[in-house]
Short mmCIF file of C-alpha atoms in Angstrom, two decimals:
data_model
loop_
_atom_site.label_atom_id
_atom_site.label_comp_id
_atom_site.label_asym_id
_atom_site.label_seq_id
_atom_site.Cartn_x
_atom_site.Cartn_y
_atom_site.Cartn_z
CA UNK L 1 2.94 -158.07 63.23
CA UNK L 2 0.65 -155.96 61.26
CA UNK L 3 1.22 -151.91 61.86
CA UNK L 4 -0.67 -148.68 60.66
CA UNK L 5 2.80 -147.02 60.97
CA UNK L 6 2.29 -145.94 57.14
CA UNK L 7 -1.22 -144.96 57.57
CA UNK L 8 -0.73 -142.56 60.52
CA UNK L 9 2.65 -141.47 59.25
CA UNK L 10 1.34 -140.32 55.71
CA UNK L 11 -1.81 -138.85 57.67
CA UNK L 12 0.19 -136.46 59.72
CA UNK L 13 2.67 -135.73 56.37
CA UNK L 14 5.76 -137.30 58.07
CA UNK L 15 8.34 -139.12 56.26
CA UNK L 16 10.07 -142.32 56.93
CA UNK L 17 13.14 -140.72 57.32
CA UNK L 18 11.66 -137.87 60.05
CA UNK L 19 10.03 -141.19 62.28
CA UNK L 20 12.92 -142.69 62.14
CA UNK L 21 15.24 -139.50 63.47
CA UNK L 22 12.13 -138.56 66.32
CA UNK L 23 12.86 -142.10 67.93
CA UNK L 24 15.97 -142.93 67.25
CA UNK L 25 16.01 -145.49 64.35
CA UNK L 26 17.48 -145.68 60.87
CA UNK L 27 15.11 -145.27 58.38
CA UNK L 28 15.65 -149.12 57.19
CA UNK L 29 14.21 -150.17 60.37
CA UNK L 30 10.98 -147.93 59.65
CA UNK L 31 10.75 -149.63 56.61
CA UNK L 32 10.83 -153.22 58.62
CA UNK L 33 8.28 -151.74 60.53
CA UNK L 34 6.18 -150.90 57.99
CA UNK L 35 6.39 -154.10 55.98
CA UNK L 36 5.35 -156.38 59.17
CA UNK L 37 9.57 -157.82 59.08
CA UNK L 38 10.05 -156.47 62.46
CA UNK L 39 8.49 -156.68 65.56
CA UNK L 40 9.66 -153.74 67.95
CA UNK L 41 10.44 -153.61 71.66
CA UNK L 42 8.16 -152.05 73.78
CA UNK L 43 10.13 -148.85 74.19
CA UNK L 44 10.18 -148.45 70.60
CA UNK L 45 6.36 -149.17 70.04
CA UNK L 46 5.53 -146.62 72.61
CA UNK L 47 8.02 -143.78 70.87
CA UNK L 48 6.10 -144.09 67.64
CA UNK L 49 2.99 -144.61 68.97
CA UNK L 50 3.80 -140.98 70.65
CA UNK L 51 4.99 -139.43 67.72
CA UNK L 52 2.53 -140.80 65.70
CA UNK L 53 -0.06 -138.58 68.24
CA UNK L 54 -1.69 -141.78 69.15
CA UNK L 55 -3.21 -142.35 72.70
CA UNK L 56 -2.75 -146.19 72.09
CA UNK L 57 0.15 -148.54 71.18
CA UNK L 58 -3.11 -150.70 69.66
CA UNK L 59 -4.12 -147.94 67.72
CA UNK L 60 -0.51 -148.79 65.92
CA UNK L 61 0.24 -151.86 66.26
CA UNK L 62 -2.03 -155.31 65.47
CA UNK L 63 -1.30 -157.02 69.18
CA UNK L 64 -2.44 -160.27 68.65
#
């Protein structure tokens, strides 16, 4: 699954490591994330999506 996880993060000047602590990840998994090696639950995908200050899980995450 393709993400802008890196995009948004970077755009709002949060760090892997600060993502991962807001929704209760390690850091490794942010990195799976990032990389397209991990495909989240839906719980998950919505916690970033809010703490990325997106309106839409689409806006993150490549749903196909």
């Amino acid at each position: 699954m393709e993400t802008r996880i890196s995009e948004l993060r970077k755009k709002i000047g949060m760090t892997q490591e600060e993502l991962a602590e807001r929704v209760g990840v390690t850091r490794q998994t942010i990195i799976s994330l990032e990389a397209g090696r991990y495909n989240p639950s839906l719980l998950l995908a919505h916690k970033i999506t809010e703490v990325l200050k997106q309106k839409h899980i689409e806006n993150v995450f490549d749903i196909k």
